[in-house]
Amino acid sequence: MQSKRPRPGASKRTGFFTWIADLFSWPAESWRLGIMRSHVSDPTQTGFGLKEGRMYAPSDVPSGLACGCICVGCSAPLIARKGAKKRWHFAHHGGDVGETCAESAIHAAAKQVLLEHNWLRAPEMRVTVSSTTKSGMKLHESSLLSAERSIRFEHAALEVWETSVRPDLVGYRGDRKLLVEMYYRHRVDGNKRRKLKELDLPAIEIDLSDIDASAGFQAIIERVVHQTEFKSWLHFPNEDQIRGHLRARLAGRVRQANAQYKVRRLAEQARSASREKKQTEDLERRKAAALRYRQTPLEQKEKDLRQRLGIVGAWPYYLHKESDIGSVVAEAAMIWQAALFARFIFRKRNEQYKLQHSSVTQWIQERFGSNSSTAALAREINRYLGYLSACGFLRKLPYNPYGSQAYVVVHDKLELPASNDTRTETVERVEQPRALVPVSTTFVQGELMWIWRASWPRWEDISERTASLLLTSPYHEHLTALVQELSPHNRPDDPRDCAAILEAWDVPRQDVMFLLESLGLVLRKTVPNESHSSWQKIAQG
């Protein structure tokens, strides 16, 4: 297939307008002028010639100077060119060529077409006004003054003066008139529009600006007579009155909408103030209640909790776990832990109810206060909730990096679940992995703890080691995704939570733990029962 030859001067074009022009095959200079018409390489060419008071196309007259036509713009003789390669056109025969010759020819041909057809298709005339309310809603009012229709004249005349205006054509039907303006380069200006408005006669403007300079009469007929998308109303009688009525009606709607918006806004402000007042009162009430509770003697607190929980005899040991890091909560351990149990666990078993670590911490802070930082208090609550999970009262939900750790109450009685021994805590036994990598560390039976290493290898080393270890693993995709998400700042407190997350995808727990161990991210330790308190074992795994 032959390639297209570049247009003359194409190599010299640069810039945005040239790119657009090349895209649509229009000359760049036409885009700069804002004129969307086809390129005519010879400025002496025109599409129509004047002969004996009529406009003719090249096909209507003999070839050459025998056509007998002159240019309607500059009166120079025209030559009818009707060759086999180029589109037929008229060319100027000597003399100076005016800049508006092609424009004048199209303009004259359009007036002649309308005069001979004696009718045209008029566009719809609709008046629309709009306004915006205080709430930002946009309102509209619209009225159809005239639908799209055909207008036939009894007769028409060219360039007849109507007081101070001389339109291109005036169509007559009885005592009614329609003024028609046509433009190629220059639209009707504001001064002429004002004069048309003073006449109060209907006036239409027809856009000829994108018609090809060598177009034939059929293109002119379609544009002037049949098409409506290139026509617009310059003036329509009673348009201003109708527009005024619409604006008055719209103003009433806007006032009503603004009044309703004001009522809604005041109501919302009142509700907001009421909510804020209630929240303030609730906060003050809780503060006062907390202050009274803190001032209550320890014996009375113990008595109230015994009555509420039904404690008879010795205080349950799982409601009195002293912290190894000192007293973080500003209350005796037996009191705040029993109060936590009564508030969030006792008789509150519900699989749909999630106990949030953050909610418990906030409640302890408000109820009892803290002897340390908020972070230390959160860690203390986290350790105790983990202990209650090990005892069987709670079930720890999978780790969520985007929210607080959550639990579900699975046993809401005061007594320990039947499966728990009264003085020992359940710990997990980890088996040897089945299909990951051999591990040189010898597994020792006993109380097992998994803890994060204080320092991690470089990410490049972890990534390379992960790919090597998981080369033949059937769980390659899930384990790789887990390692990519872990960092010293984005990880669960308990390394075993990583395994709990992947259990939902049937990834064996031991595969996850031994991968983390092989990458140097975690350590496992076996500690005899007598050398490690039960509180530490439960808190760390």
Coordinates of C-alpha atoms in Angstrom, one line a residue:
M1 CA 0.0 0.0 0.0
Q2 CA 1.4 3.4 -1.0
S3 CA 2.1 5.8 1.7
K4 CA 0.5 9.3 1.6
R5 CA 2.7 12.1 0.4
P6 CA 3.2 14.8 2.9
R7 CA 1.3 18.0 2.3
P8 CA 3.3 21.0 1.1
G9 CA 4.8 22.8 4.1
A10 CA 4.0 20.0 6.5
S11 CA 7.7 19.7 7.6
K12 CA 7.7 23.3 8.7
R13 CA 4.7 23.0 11.1
T14 CA 5.4 22.7 14.8
G15 CA 3.4 22.8 18.0
F16 CA 0.0 21.8 19.4
F17 CA -2.1 23.2 16.5
T18 CA 0.0 21.3 14.0
W19 CA -0.6 18.1 15.8
I20 CA -4.4 18.7 15.9
A21 CA -4.3 19.7 12.2
D22 CA -2.5 16.6 11.1
L23 CA -4.8 14.4 13.2
F24 CA -7.9 15.7 11.4
S25 CA -6.1 16.6 8.1
W26 CA -6.8 20.3 8.4
P27 CA -4.2 23.0 8.0
A28 CA -2.6 24.3 11.1
E29 CA -3.2 28.0 10.2
S30 CA -6.9 27.4 9.9
W31 CA -6.9 26.1 13.5
R32 CA -5.0 29.1 14.7
L33 CA -7.7 31.3 13.1
G34 CA -10.5 29.2 14.6
I35 CA -11.9 28.5 11.1
M36 CA -12.7 24.8 10.4
R37 CA -12.7 24.7 6.6
S38 CA -10.8 22.6 4.1
H39 CA -7.5 23.8 2.7
V40 CA -7.5 25.5 -0.7
S41 CA -3.9 25.7 -2.0
D42 CA -4.6 28.3 -4.7
P43 CA -6.1 31.5 -3.3
T44 CA -7.4 32.5 -6.7
Q45 CA -9.9 29.6 -6.7
T46 CA -13.5 30.0 -5.8
G47 CA -16.6 27.7 -5.8
F48 CA -19.1 29.9 -7.6
G49 CA -19.1 32.5 -10.4
L50 CA -21.5 35.4 -11.2
K51 CA -23.1 35.6 -14.6
E52 CA -25.9 37.8 -15.6
G53 CA -27.1 38.4 -12.0
R54 CA -27.0 34.7 -11.0
M55 CA -24.5 32.5 -9.2
Y56 CA -23.3 29.4 -11.1
A57 CA -21.3 26.3 -10.2
P58 CA -18.5 25.2 -12.6
S59 CA -20.7 22.3 -13.8
D60 CA -23.3 24.7 -15.0
V61 CA -21.2 26.7 -17.5
P62 CA -18.7 25.9 -20.3
S63 CA -15.0 25.5 -19.5
G64 CA -12.4 28.2 -19.5
L65 CA -13.0 31.8 -20.1
A66 CA -16.0 30.8 -22.2
C67 CA -18.0 30.4 -18.9
G68 CA -18.5 34.2 -19.0
C69 CA -18.4 34.4 -15.2
I70 CA -16.9 37.1 -12.9
C71 CA -15.9 37.0 -9.2
V72 CA -18.7 38.4 -7.0
G73 CA -16.1 39.7 -4.6
C74 CA -13.7 41.6 -6.9
S75 CA -15.4 41.5 -10.4
A76 CA -12.4 39.8 -12.0
P77 CA -13.0 37.4 -14.9
L78 CA -13.1 33.8 -13.9
I79 CA -11.9 30.6 -15.7
A80 CA -14.0 27.5 -15.2
R81 CA -11.6 24.7 -14.4
K82 CA -13.1 21.2 -15.0
G83 CA -10.1 18.9 -15.1
A84 CA -9.9 15.1 -14.4
K85 CA -7.6 15.3 -11.3
K86 CA -8.8 18.3 -9.2
R87 CA -12.2 19.3 -8.1
W88 CA -13.9 21.6 -10.4
H89 CA -13.6 25.2 -9.5
F90 CA -13.3 28.8 -10.8
A91 CA -9.9 30.4 -11.0
H92 CA -9.2 34.2 -11.3
H93 CA -7.9 35.3 -14.7
G94 CA -5.2 37.9 -13.9
G95 CA -5.7 40.9 -11.7
D96 CA -5.5 41.2 -8.0
V97 CA -7.4 38.6 -5.9
G98 CA -9.3 39.9 -2.8
E99 CA -9.0 38.1 0.5
T100 CA -12.8 37.6 0.7
C101 CA -13.6 36.4 -2.8
A102 CA -14.3 32.8 -1.8
E103 CA -16.3 33.9 1.2
S104 CA -18.4 36.4 -0.9
A105 CA -19.1 33.6 -3.5
I106 CA -20.4 31.2 -0.8
H107 CA -22.4 34.0 0.8
A108 CA -24.0 35.1 -2.5
A109 CA -24.8 31.4 -3.5
A110 CA -26.5 30.9 -0.1
K111 CA -28.7 33.9 -0.5
Q112 CA -29.6 32.8 -4.0
V113 CA -30.5 29.3 -2.8
L114 CA -32.9 30.6 -0.1
L115 CA -34.4 33.2 -2.4
E116 CA -35.2 30.5 -5.0
H117 CA -36.4 27.8 -2.6
N118 CA -38.5 30.3 -0.7
W119 CA -38.6 28.3 2.6
L120 CA -36.4 27.0 5.3
R121 CA -36.4 24.7 8.3
A122 CA -36.3 26.8 11.5
P123 CA -34.7 25.5 14.8
E124 CA -36.5 25.2 18.1
M125 CA -36.7 28.3 20.2
R126 CA -36.6 27.5 23.9
V127 CA -35.9 30.0 26.8
T128 CA -34.1 28.6 29.8
V129 CA -33.1 30.4 33.0
S130 CA -31.2 28.8 36.0
S131 CA -30.1 29.7 39.5
T132 CA -28.3 28.1 42.4
T133 CA -29.7 27.8 45.9
K134 CA -27.8 28.2 49.1
S135 CA -27.5 24.5 49.5
G136 CA -25.7 24.3 46.1
M137 CA -28.7 22.8 44.2
K138 CA -29.2 24.2 40.7
L139 CA -32.8 25.0 39.6
H140 CA -34.0 25.5 36.1
E141 CA -37.1 27.0 34.4
S142 CA -37.8 26.5 30.7
S143 CA -40.4 27.4 28.2
L144 CA -40.7 26.3 24.5
L145 CA -41.6 29.4 22.4
S146 CA -41.5 27.6 19.1
A147 CA -40.9 24.0 18.1
E148 CA -38.7 23.1 15.2
R149 CA -40.7 23.6 12.0
S150 CA -40.7 24.5 8.3
I151 CA -41.4 28.2 7.4
R152 CA -42.6 28.9 3.9
F153 CA -42.6 32.4 2.4
E154 CA -45.1 33.9 0.0
H155 CA -42.2 35.8 -1.3
A156 CA -38.7 36.9 -0.2
A157 CA -36.4 39.8 -0.9
L158 CA -32.6 40.3 -0.6
E159 CA -31.1 43.1 1.6
V160 CA -34.2 45.1 2.3
W161 CA -33.9 47.9 4.8
E162 CA -36.0 47.4 7.9
T163 CA -35.7 50.8 9.6
S164 CA -32.0 50.8 10.7
V165 CA -31.2 47.2 9.8
R166 CA -30.5 45.6 6.4
P167 CA -30.6 41.7 6.7
D168 CA -29.3 39.4 4.1
L169 CA -32.8 38.3 3.3
V170 CA -36.4 39.0 4.4
G171 CA -39.1 36.4 4.0
Y172 CA -42.7 37.5 3.9
R173 CA -46.0 35.7 4.8
G174 CA -48.9 38.0 5.0
D175 CA -48.1 40.8 7.4
R176 CA -45.4 38.7 9.1
K177 CA -41.7 38.8 8.4
L178 CA -38.7 36.6 9.1
L179 CA -35.2 38.2 8.9
V180 CA -32.3 35.9 7.9
E181 CA -28.6 36.7 8.4
M182 CA -25.8 34.5 7.1
Y183 CA -22.2 34.6 8.2
Y184 CA -18.9 33.1 7.0
R185 CA -16.3 35.0 9.1
H186 CA -18.2 37.5 11.2
R187 CA -21.2 36.8 13.3
V188 CA -23.9 39.4 14.0
D189 CA -22.4 41.9 16.5
G190 CA -24.1 43.3 19.6
N191 CA -25.0 46.6 18.0
K192 CA -27.0 44.8 15.3
R193 CA -28.6 42.5 17.8
R194 CA -29.8 45.6 19.7
K195 CA -31.4 47.0 16.6
L196 CA -33.1 43.7 15.8
K197 CA -34.5 43.7 19.4
E198 CA -35.8 47.2 18.9
L199 CA -37.6 46.1 15.7
D200 CA -39.1 43.1 17.6
L201 CA -39.1 40.9 14.5
P202 CA -38.0 37.3 14.5
A203 CA -34.5 36.9 13.1
I204 CA -32.4 33.8 12.4
E205 CA -28.7 33.5 11.8
I206 CA -27.2 30.7 9.6
D207 CA -23.6 29.6 10.1
L208 CA -21.7 29.0 6.8
S209 CA -18.2 29.1 8.3
D210 CA -17.2 25.5 7.8
I211 CA -18.5 25.1 4.2
D212 CA -15.7 24.1 1.7
A213 CA -14.8 27.0 -0.6
S214 CA -15.3 24.7 -3.6
A215 CA -18.5 23.1 -2.4
G216 CA -21.4 22.8 -4.8
F217 CA -24.9 24.0 -4.6
Q218 CA -26.2 20.8 -2.9
A219 CA -24.1 21.5 0.2
I220 CA -25.4 25.0 0.3
I221 CA -29.0 23.8 -0.1
E222 CA -28.6 21.3 2.8
R223 CA -27.2 24.0 5.1
V224 CA -29.5 26.9 4.3
V225 CA -32.8 25.1 3.7
H226 CA -32.9 21.7 5.5
Q227 CA -30.5 21.6 8.4
T228 CA -31.2 23.3 11.7
E229 CA -28.1 22.5 13.8
F230 CA -26.3 25.4 12.1
K231 CA -29.1 27.9 12.7
S232 CA -29.8 30.0 15.8
W233 CA -32.3 32.6 16.8
L234 CA -31.0 36.2 17.0
H235 CA -34.3 37.5 18.3
F236 CA -37.7 36.1 19.0
P237 CA -40.8 38.3 19.8
N238 CA -41.8 38.2 23.4
E239 CA -38.6 36.4 24.4
D240 CA -37.7 39.0 27.0
Q241 CA -41.2 38.9 28.6
I242 CA -41.2 35.1 28.7
R243 CA -37.7 35.2 30.2
G244 CA -38.9 37.6 32.8
H245 CA -41.8 35.4 33.8
L246 CA -39.5 32.4 34.1
R247 CA -37.1 34.3 36.3
A248 CA -39.8 35.5 38.6
R249 CA -41.1 31.9 38.9
L250 CA -37.6 30.6 39.4
A251 CA -36.9 33.3 42.1
G252 CA -40.0 32.0 44.0
R253 CA -38.7 28.4 43.9
V254 CA -35.2 29.6 45.0
R255 CA -36.7 31.5 47.9
Q256 CA -38.7 28.4 49.0
A257 CA -35.7 26.1 48.6
N258 CA -33.5 28.5 50.6
A259 CA -36.2 28.7 53.4
Q260 CA -36.4 24.9 53.6
Y261 CA -32.6 24.7 53.6
K262 CA -32.5 27.2 56.5
V263 CA -35.1 25.2 58.5
R264 CA -33.1 22.0 57.9
R265 CA -29.8 23.7 58.8
L266 CA -31.2 25.1 62.0
A267 CA -32.7 21.7 62.9
E268 CA -29.4 20.0 62.2
Q269 CA -27.6 22.6 64.3
A270 CA -30.1 22.0 67.1
R271 CA -29.6 18.2 66.9
S272 CA -25.8 18.7 66.8
A273 CA -25.9 20.9 69.8
S274 CA -28.1 18.4 71.6
R275 CA -25.7 15.6 70.8
E276 CA -22.7 17.6 72.0
K277 CA -24.6 18.5 75.2
K278 CA -25.5 14.9 75.8
Q279 CA -22.0 13.7 75.1
T280 CA -20.6 16.4 77.5
E281 CA -23.1 15.4 80.1
D282 CA -22.4 11.7 79.7
L283 CA -18.7 12.4 79.9
E284 CA -19.1 14.4 83.1
R285 CA -21.4 11.8 84.5
R286 CA -18.9 9.0 83.8
K287 CA -16.1 11.2 85.3
A288 CA -18.2 11.8 88.4
A289 CA -19.1 8.1 88.7
A290 CA -15.4 7.1 88.2
L291 CA -14.3 9.6 90.9
R292 CA -16.9 8.3 93.3
Y293 CA -15.8 4.7 92.6
R294 CA -12.2 5.5 93.1
Q295 CA -13.0 7.0 96.4
T296 CA -14.9 3.9 97.5
P297 CA -13.0 1.8 100.0
L298 CA -11.3 -1.4 98.7
E299 CA -13.5 -3.6 100.9
Q300 CA -16.7 -2.1 99.5
K301 CA -15.4 -2.6 95.9
E302 CA -14.6 -6.3 96.7
K303 CA -18.0 -6.8 98.3
D304 CA -19.8 -5.3 95.2
L305 CA -17.9 -7.5 92.8
R306 CA -18.5 -10.6 94.9
Q307 CA -22.2 -9.9 94.8
R308 CA -22.3 -9.1 91.1
L309 CA -20.2 -12.1 90.0
G310 CA -21.4 -14.5 92.7
I311 CA -17.9 -15.1 94.1
V312 CA -18.0 -17.2 97.3
G313 CA -14.9 -18.0 99.2
A314 CA -11.4 -17.5 97.7
W315 CA -11.0 -14.9 95.0
P316 CA -10.5 -16.6 91.6
Y317 CA -6.8 -16.6 90.7
Y318 CA -7.6 -15.7 87.0
L319 CA -9.2 -12.5 88.3
H320 CA -6.0 -11.6 90.2
K321 CA -3.0 -11.7 87.9
E322 CA -0.3 -9.3 89.1
S323 CA 1.8 -7.7 86.3
D324 CA 5.5 -8.4 86.1
I325 CA 6.1 -4.8 85.1
G326 CA 4.5 -3.2 88.1
S327 CA 1.1 -1.6 88.7
V328 CA 0.1 0.1 85.4
V329 CA -3.6 0.5 86.3
A330 CA -4.3 2.8 89.2
E331 CA -6.2 0.1 91.1
A332 CA -5.6 -3.2 92.7
A333 CA -5.3 -6.0 90.1
M334 CA -8.1 -8.1 91.7
I335 CA -10.5 -5.1 91.4
W336 CA -9.9 -3.9 87.9
Q337 CA -9.6 -7.4 86.5
A338 CA -12.8 -8.6 88.1
A339 CA -14.6 -5.4 87.0
L340 CA -13.3 -6.0 83.4
F341 CA -14.6 -9.5 83.6
A342 CA -18.0 -8.3 84.9
R343 CA -18.3 -5.5 82.3
F344 CA -17.3 -7.3 79.1
I345 CA -17.4 -11.1 79.7
F346 CA -19.8 -12.2 82.4
R347 CA -23.1 -13.5 80.9
K348 CA -22.2 -11.8 77.5
R349 CA -21.5 -14.8 75.3
N350 CA -22.5 -13.9 71.7
E351 CA -20.7 -15.0 68.6
Q352 CA -21.8 -11.8 66.8
Y353 CA -20.4 -9.5 69.5
K354 CA -16.8 -8.6 69.1
L355 CA -14.8 -7.4 72.1
Q356 CA -12.4 -4.7 70.9
H357 CA -9.1 -4.2 72.7
S358 CA -9.3 -0.5 72.2
S359 CA -12.8 -0.3 73.9
V360 CA -11.6 -2.2 76.9
T361 CA -8.5 0.0 77.3
Q362 CA -10.6 3.2 77.0
W363 CA -13.0 1.9 79.7
I364 CA -10.2 0.9 82.1
Q365 CA -8.6 4.4 81.6
E366 CA -11.8 6.2 82.4
R367 CA -12.9 3.9 85.2
F368 CA -9.7 3.5 87.1
G369 CA -7.0 5.7 85.6
S370 CA -3.4 4.8 84.9
N371 CA -0.1 5.0 86.6
S372 CA 1.8 5.0 83.3
S373 CA 1.5 6.0 79.6
T374 CA -1.5 5.0 77.4
A375 CA 0.8 2.7 75.5
A376 CA 1.8 0.9 78.6
L377 CA -1.8 0.6 79.7
A378 CA -2.7 -0.8 76.3
R379 CA 0.0 -3.5 76.5
E380 CA -1.1 -4.5 80.0
I381 CA -4.7 -4.9 78.8
N382 CA -3.5 -6.8 75.8
R383 CA -1.6 -9.2 78.1
Y384 CA -4.6 -9.8 80.3
L385 CA -7.0 -10.4 77.4
G386 CA -4.5 -12.9 76.0
Y387 CA -4.4 -14.6 79.4
L388 CA -8.3 -14.9 79.4
S389 CA -8.1 -16.3 75.9
A390 CA -5.7 -19.0 77.1
C391 CA -8.0 -19.7 80.0
G392 CA -10.9 -20.3 77.5
F393 CA -13.1 -17.3 78.2
L394 CA -12.3 -15.5 74.9
R395 CA -11.3 -16.5 71.4
K396 CA -8.8 -14.3 69.8
L397 CA -9.8 -13.3 66.3
P398 CA -7.2 -13.1 63.4
Y399 CA -4.8 -10.2 63.4
N400 CA -6.2 -7.1 61.6
P401 CA -3.5 -4.5 60.7
Y402 CA -6.1 -1.8 60.1
G403 CA -8.0 -2.0 63.4
S404 CA -7.9 -3.0 67.0
Q405 CA -7.4 -6.6 68.1
A406 CA -10.8 -8.2 68.6
Y407 CA -12.1 -11.2 70.7
V408 CA -15.2 -13.2 70.9
V409 CA -16.7 -14.3 74.3
V410 CA -16.9 -18.1 74.2
H411 CA -17.4 -18.8 78.0
D412 CA -19.3 -16.3 80.1
K413 CA -19.6 -18.1 83.4
L414 CA -17.4 -17.4 86.4
E415 CA -16.0 -20.9 86.6
L416 CA -13.2 -21.9 84.2
P417 CA -14.2 -24.0 81.2
A418 CA -14.2 -27.7 81.8
S419 CA -11.3 -28.3 79.5
N420 CA -9.0 -26.1 81.5
D421 CA -7.0 -27.3 84.4
T422 CA -7.4 -25.0 87.5
R423 CA -3.8 -24.1 87.8
T424 CA -2.2 -24.6 84.3
E425 CA -2.7 -22.8 81.0
T426 CA -3.0 -24.4 77.6
V427 CA 0.0 -24.0 75.3
E428 CA 0.4 -24.9 71.7
R429 CA 2.6 -27.9 70.7
V430 CA 4.3 -27.2 67.3
E431 CA 5.0 -30.2 65.1
Q432 CA 7.8 -30.6 62.6
P433 CA 7.0 -29.1 59.1
R434 CA 6.0 -31.5 56.4
A435 CA 7.0 -29.9 53.1
L436 CA 8.9 -26.7 53.6
V437 CA 12.7 -26.9 54.4
P438 CA 14.8 -29.0 56.8
V439 CA 15.5 -27.2 60.1
S440 CA 18.7 -27.8 61.9
T441 CA 17.3 -26.9 65.3
T442 CA 16.3 -29.9 67.3
F443 CA 12.8 -29.7 68.6
V444 CA 12.5 -30.1 72.4
Q445 CA 9.3 -31.0 74.1
G446 CA 8.1 -28.5 76.7
E447 CA 6.6 -25.1 77.2
L448 CA 7.2 -23.3 73.8
M449 CA 7.4 -19.6 73.2
W450 CA 7.7 -17.8 69.8
I451 CA 9.0 -14.2 70.0
W452 CA 10.1 -11.7 67.3
R453 CA 13.8 -11.1 66.9
A454 CA 15.0 -7.6 68.0
S455 CA 16.7 -7.0 64.7
W456 CA 15.9 -8.4 61.3
P457 CA 18.0 -9.1 58.2
R458 CA 18.0 -6.8 55.2
W459 CA 14.9 -7.0 53.1
E460 CA 17.1 -8.0 50.1
D461 CA 18.3 -11.1 52.0
I462 CA 14.8 -11.9 53.2
S463 CA 13.4 -11.7 49.7
E464 CA 16.1 -13.9 48.2
R465 CA 15.9 -16.4 51.0
T466 CA 12.1 -16.6 50.8
A467 CA 12.3 -17.4 47.1
S468 CA 14.8 -20.2 47.8
L469 CA 12.9 -21.7 50.6
L470 CA 9.5 -21.7 48.9
L471 CA 10.7 -23.0 45.5
T472 CA 8.8 -26.3 45.8
S473 CA 6.3 -25.3 48.5
P474 CA 2.6 -25.8 47.5
Y475 CA 1.8 -22.7 49.6
H476 CA 4.3 -20.5 47.8
E477 CA 1.8 -17.7 46.9
H478 CA 0.3 -17.2 50.4
L479 CA 3.6 -17.5 52.3
T480 CA 5.4 -15.0 50.0
A481 CA 2.5 -12.5 50.4
L482 CA 2.8 -12.8 54.2
V483 CA 6.5 -12.1 54.2
Q484 CA 6.1 -9.1 51.9
E485 CA 3.6 -7.5 54.3
L486 CA 5.7 -8.0 57.4
S487 CA 8.0 -5.3 58.8
P488 CA 9.3 -4.4 62.3
H489 CA 6.5 -1.7 62.3
N490 CA 3.7 -3.8 60.8
R491 CA 3.4 -7.1 62.6
P492 CA 1.2 -8.7 65.3
D493 CA 2.4 -8.8 68.8
D494 CA 2.3 -12.6 68.8
P495 CA 4.1 -14.2 65.8
R496 CA 1.6 -17.1 65.9
D497 CA -1.1 -14.7 64.6
C498 CA 0.6 -14.9 61.2
A499 CA -0.1 -18.6 61.2
A500 CA -3.7 -18.0 62.3
I501 CA -4.3 -15.7 59.4
L502 CA -3.1 -18.2 56.8
E503 CA -5.0 -21.1 58.3
A504 CA -8.1 -19.8 56.5
W505 CA -6.3 -20.7 53.3
D506 CA -5.3 -24.2 54.6
V507 CA -1.7 -23.3 55.0
P508 CA -0.3 -25.5 57.9
R509 CA 0.6 -23.6 61.0
Q510 CA 4.0 -25.2 61.3
D511 CA 5.0 -24.2 57.8
V512 CA 4.4 -20.6 58.6
M513 CA 6.4 -20.7 61.9
F514 CA 9.4 -22.5 60.5
L515 CA 9.5 -20.2 57.5
L516 CA 9.7 -17.2 59.8
E517 CA 12.3 -19.0 61.9
S518 CA 14.4 -19.9 58.9
L519 CA 14.3 -16.2 57.7
G520 CA 15.7 -15.1 61.1
L521 CA 12.5 -13.1 62.0
V522 CA 11.4 -15.2 65.1
L523 CA 13.0 -17.2 67.9
R524 CA 11.5 -20.2 69.6
K525 CA 12.4 -21.1 73.2
T526 CA 11.5 -24.1 75.4
V527 CA 11.3 -23.0 79.0
P528 CA 10.7 -25.3 82.0
N529 CA 7.5 -24.6 83.9
E530 CA 9.2 -23.9 87.2
S531 CA 11.4 -21.2 85.7
H532 CA 8.8 -19.2 83.9
S533 CA 5.7 -17.8 85.5
S534 CA 2.3 -18.7 83.9
W535 CA 1.6 -15.1 83.3
Q536 CA 4.7 -14.6 81.1
K537 CA 4.0 -17.8 79.2
I538 CA 0.4 -16.8 78.3
A539 CA 1.4 -13.2 77.5
Q540 CA 4.1 -14.2 75.1
G541 CA 2.7 -17.4 73.5

